[in-house]
Amino acid sequence: MMLMPSVMEPGSNRKTEYEKVSPILYSNAVLLNTGTAYFFEKQKENENMRLSKYEKETIILTSEGDDTYNVYTFNAGLKRRLADFAKKYPAVCRLESEDKKIGCQSYVIDKARLSIRLTAPYSEERRKAARNRAKRDGFQPEKS
């Protein structure tokens, strides 16, 4: 049985915003709107399917009216950091759901506790200065 939400208006060919952002995960999951939180439920026929790295997404959802972010992720490092933070500060961060079969977790965290930092790219002059400083100080990159 194929489970897909009816999110398009009748006769509309427009894709939803979620389909545009995540066509692969959208085709393998059902998007359930539970107020401020969004969760993904794997379709029964795809339970044994392994996800590719491309399908293992991190999604941060909110609306202007909410005081929280919903963070849905497969990223091991981020899951570990969120788990540690939730353990230390349960009043502002909590595990909302977890799917151990596919390896994702969903956390709810206060907006004031999560920030997104944008960094400008280095100018050629700054990269050249860093390169010269590394050569002068004897920095040797690891060989892989």
GROMACS .gro file of N, CA and C in nm, residues 15-71:
model
  171
   15LYS      N    1   0.444   2.121  -0.733
   15LYS     CA    2   0.503   2.040  -0.628
   15LYS      C    3   0.501   2.119  -0.498
   16THR      N    4   0.490   2.047  -0.386
   16THR     CA    5   0.496   2.113  -0.257
   16THR      C    6   0.639   2.158  -0.233
   17GLU      N    7   0.657   2.248  -0.139
   17GLU     CA    8   0.792   2.294  -0.105
   17GLU      C    9   0.877   2.176  -0.059
   18TYR      N   10   0.817   2.083   0.016
   18TYR     CA   11   0.894   1.970   0.065
   18TYR      C   12   0.941   1.881  -0.050
   19GLU      N   13   0.855   1.859  -0.150
   19GLU     CA   14   0.895   1.778  -0.265
   19GLU      C   15   1.011   1.841  -0.339
   20LYS      N   16   1.011   1.975  -0.348
   20LYS     CA   17   1.121   2.044  -0.417
   20LYS      C   18   1.252   2.027  -0.341
   21VAL      N   19   1.247   2.039  -0.208
   21VAL     CA   20   1.366   2.031  -0.125
   21VAL      C   21   1.418   1.888  -0.116
   22SER      N   22   1.327   1.792  -0.102
   22SER     CA   23   1.368   1.655  -0.075
   22SER      C   24   1.286   1.554  -0.155
   23PRO      N   25   1.305   1.546  -0.286
   23PRO     CA   26   1.223   1.454  -0.365
   23PRO      C   27   1.244   1.308  -0.329
   24ILE      N   28   1.365   1.269  -0.292
   24ILE     CA   29   1.392   1.128  -0.261
   24ILE      C   30   1.326   1.089  -0.131
   25LEU      N   31   1.351   1.165  -0.025
   25LEU     CA   32   1.292   1.132   0.104
   25LEU      C   33   1.141   1.145   0.098
   26TYR      N   34   1.090   1.241   0.021
   26TYR     CA   35   0.945   1.257   0.009
   26TYR      C   36   0.883   1.134  -0.053
   27SER      N   37   0.949   1.076  -0.152
   27SER     CA   38   0.891   0.959  -0.219
   27SER      C   39   0.898   0.836  -0.131
   28ASN      N   40   0.985   0.833  -0.030
   28ASN     CA   41   0.998   0.718   0.058
   28ASN      C   42   0.932   0.738   0.194
   29ALA      N   43   0.870   0.852   0.215
   29ALA     CA   44   0.817   0.881   0.348
   29ALA      C   45   0.684   0.951   0.339
   30VAL      N   46   0.616   0.954   0.451
   30VAL     CA   47   0.491   1.027   0.462
   30VAL      C   48   0.519   1.145   0.554
   31LEU      N   49   0.482   1.262   0.509
   31LEU     CA   50   0.503   1.381   0.589
   31LEU      C   51   0.377   1.402   0.673
   32LEU      N   52   0.392   1.393   0.803
   32LEU     CA   53   0.280   1.409   0.894
   32LEU      C   54   0.292   1.544   0.964
   33ASN      N   55   0.193   1.628   0.949
   33ASN     CA   56   0.195   1.758   1.015
   33ASN      C   57   0.127   1.743   1.149
   34THR      N   58   0.203   1.759   1.256
   34THR     CA   59   0.146   1.747   1.391
   34THR      C   60   0.158   1.881   1.462
   35GLY      N   61   0.114   1.985   1.399
   35GLY     CA   62   0.124   2.119   1.458
   35GLY      C   63   0.259   2.178   1.427
   36THR      N   64   0.347   2.183   1.525
   36THR     CA   65   0.477   2.244   1.504
   36THR      C   66   0.585   2.143   1.468
   37ALA      N   67   0.555   2.016   1.480
   37ALA     CA   68   0.658   1.915   1.454
   37ALA      C   69   0.623   1.835   1.330
   38TYR      N   70   0.725   1.796   1.256
   38TYR     CA   71   0.706   1.714   1.138
   38TYR      C   72   0.784   1.584   1.159
   39PHE      N   73   0.722   1.473   1.129
   39PHE     CA   74   0.788   1.345   1.145
   39PHE      C   75   0.774   1.266   1.016
   40PHE      N   76   0.863   1.175   0.995
   40PHE     CA   77   0.862   1.095   0.875
   40PHE      C   78   0.843   0.950   0.915
   41GLU      N   79   0.750   0.884   0.849
   41GLU     CA   80   0.723   0.744   0.877
   41GLU      C   81   0.758   0.666   0.752
   42LYS      N   82   0.851   0.574   0.762
   42LYS     CA   83   0.892   0.495   0.646
   42LYS      C   84   0.776   0.412   0.597
   43GLN      N   85   0.765   0.398   0.467
   43GLN     CA   86   0.662   0.312   0.411
   43GLN      C   87   0.697   0.167   0.442
   44LYS      N   88   0.595   0.085   0.463
   44LYS     CA   89   0.616  -0.054   0.503
   44LYS      C   90   0.697  -0.132   0.400
   45GLU      N   91   0.674  -0.108   0.272
   45GLU     CA   92   0.745  -0.185   0.170
   45GLU      C   93   0.893  -0.148   0.160
   46ASN      N   94   0.934  -0.036   0.218
   46ASN     CA   95   1.073   0.009   0.209
   46ASN      C   96   1.149  -0.006   0.340
   47GLU      N   97   1.094  -0.080   0.438
   47GLU     CA   98   1.158  -0.089   0.569
   47GLU      C   99   1.299  -0.147   0.563
   48ASN      N  100   1.324  -0.241   0.475
   48ASN     CA  101   1.454  -0.306   0.468
   48ASN      C  102   1.551  -0.234   0.374
   49MET      N  103   1.508  -0.128   0.312
   49MET     CA  104   1.591  -0.055   0.217
   49MET      C  105   1.694   0.031   0.292
   50ARG      N  106   1.817   0.028   0.247
   50ARG     CA  107   1.922   0.114   0.304
   50ARG      C  108   1.920   0.248   0.231
   51LEU      N  109   1.939   0.354   0.305
   51LEU     CA  110   1.939   0.487   0.245
   51LEU      C  111   2.079   0.523   0.199
   52SER      N  112   2.087   0.594   0.088
   52SER     CA  113   2.216   0.642   0.040
   52SER      C  114   2.254   0.767   0.119
   53LYS      N  115   2.378   0.811   0.107
   53LYS     CA  116   2.421   0.933   0.174
   53LYS      C  117   2.338   1.052   0.129
   54TYR      N  118   2.298   1.052   0.003
   54TYR     CA  119   2.217   1.161  -0.051
   54TYR      C  120   2.082   1.168   0.020
   55GLU      N  121   2.027   1.053   0.056
   55GLU     CA  122   1.897   1.048   0.121
   55GLU      C  123   1.904   1.078   0.272
   56LYS      N  124   2.021   1.068   0.331
   56LYS     CA  125   2.038   1.093   0.474
   56LYS      C  126   2.052   1.243   0.497
   57GLU      N  127   1.939   1.306   0.516
   57GLU     CA  128   1.934   1.451   0.522
   57GLU      C  129   1.931   1.504   0.665
   58THR      N  130   1.962   1.630   0.679
   58THR     CA  131   1.937   1.704   0.801
   58THR      C  132   1.841   1.816   0.762
   59ILE      N  133   1.729   1.820   0.831
   59ILE     CA  134   1.625   1.918   0.799
   59ILE      C  135   1.594   1.997   0.926
   60ILE      N  136   1.599   2.129   0.916
   60ILE     CA  137   1.565   2.216   1.028
   60ILE      C  138   1.438   2.291   0.989
   61LEU      N  139   1.330   2.265   1.064
   61LEU     CA  140   1.200   2.323   1.032
   61LEU      C  141   1.153   2.416   1.142
   62THR      N  142   1.087   2.523   1.103
   62THR     CA  143   1.024   2.614   1.197
   62THR      C  144   0.925   2.701   1.121
   63SER      N  145   0.853   2.780   1.193
   63SER     CA  146   0.771   2.884   1.132
   63SER      C  147   0.793   3.011   1.214
   64GLU      N  148   0.755   3.122   1.159
   64GLU     CA  149   0.777   3.248   1.229
   64GLU      C  150   0.696   3.255   1.359
   65GLY      N  151   0.590   3.177   1.370
   65GLY     CA  152   0.507   3.178   1.490
   65GLY      C  153   0.556   3.085   1.600
   66ASP      N  154   0.651   2.999   1.569
   66ASP     CA  155   0.701   2.902   1.667
   66ASP      C  156   0.817   2.959   1.748
   67ASP      N  157   0.835   2.902   1.866
   67ASP     CA  158   0.949   2.937   1.950
   67ASP      C  159   1.055   2.829   1.946
   68THR      N  160   1.035   2.727   1.861
   68THR     CA  161   1.126   2.614   1.857
   68THR      C  162   1.164   2.580   1.713
   69TYR      N  163   1.276   2.509   1.701
   69TYR     CA  164   1.317   2.447   1.575
   69TYR      C  165   1.294   2.297   1.590
   70ASN      N  166   1.257   2.231   1.482
   70ASN     CA  167   1.250   2.086   1.476
   70ASN      C  168   1.368   2.042   1.390
   71VAL      N  169   1.458   1.966   1.448
   71VAL     CA  170   1.579   1.922   1.378
   71VAL      C  171   1.567   1.771   1.354
   0.00000   0.00000   0.00000
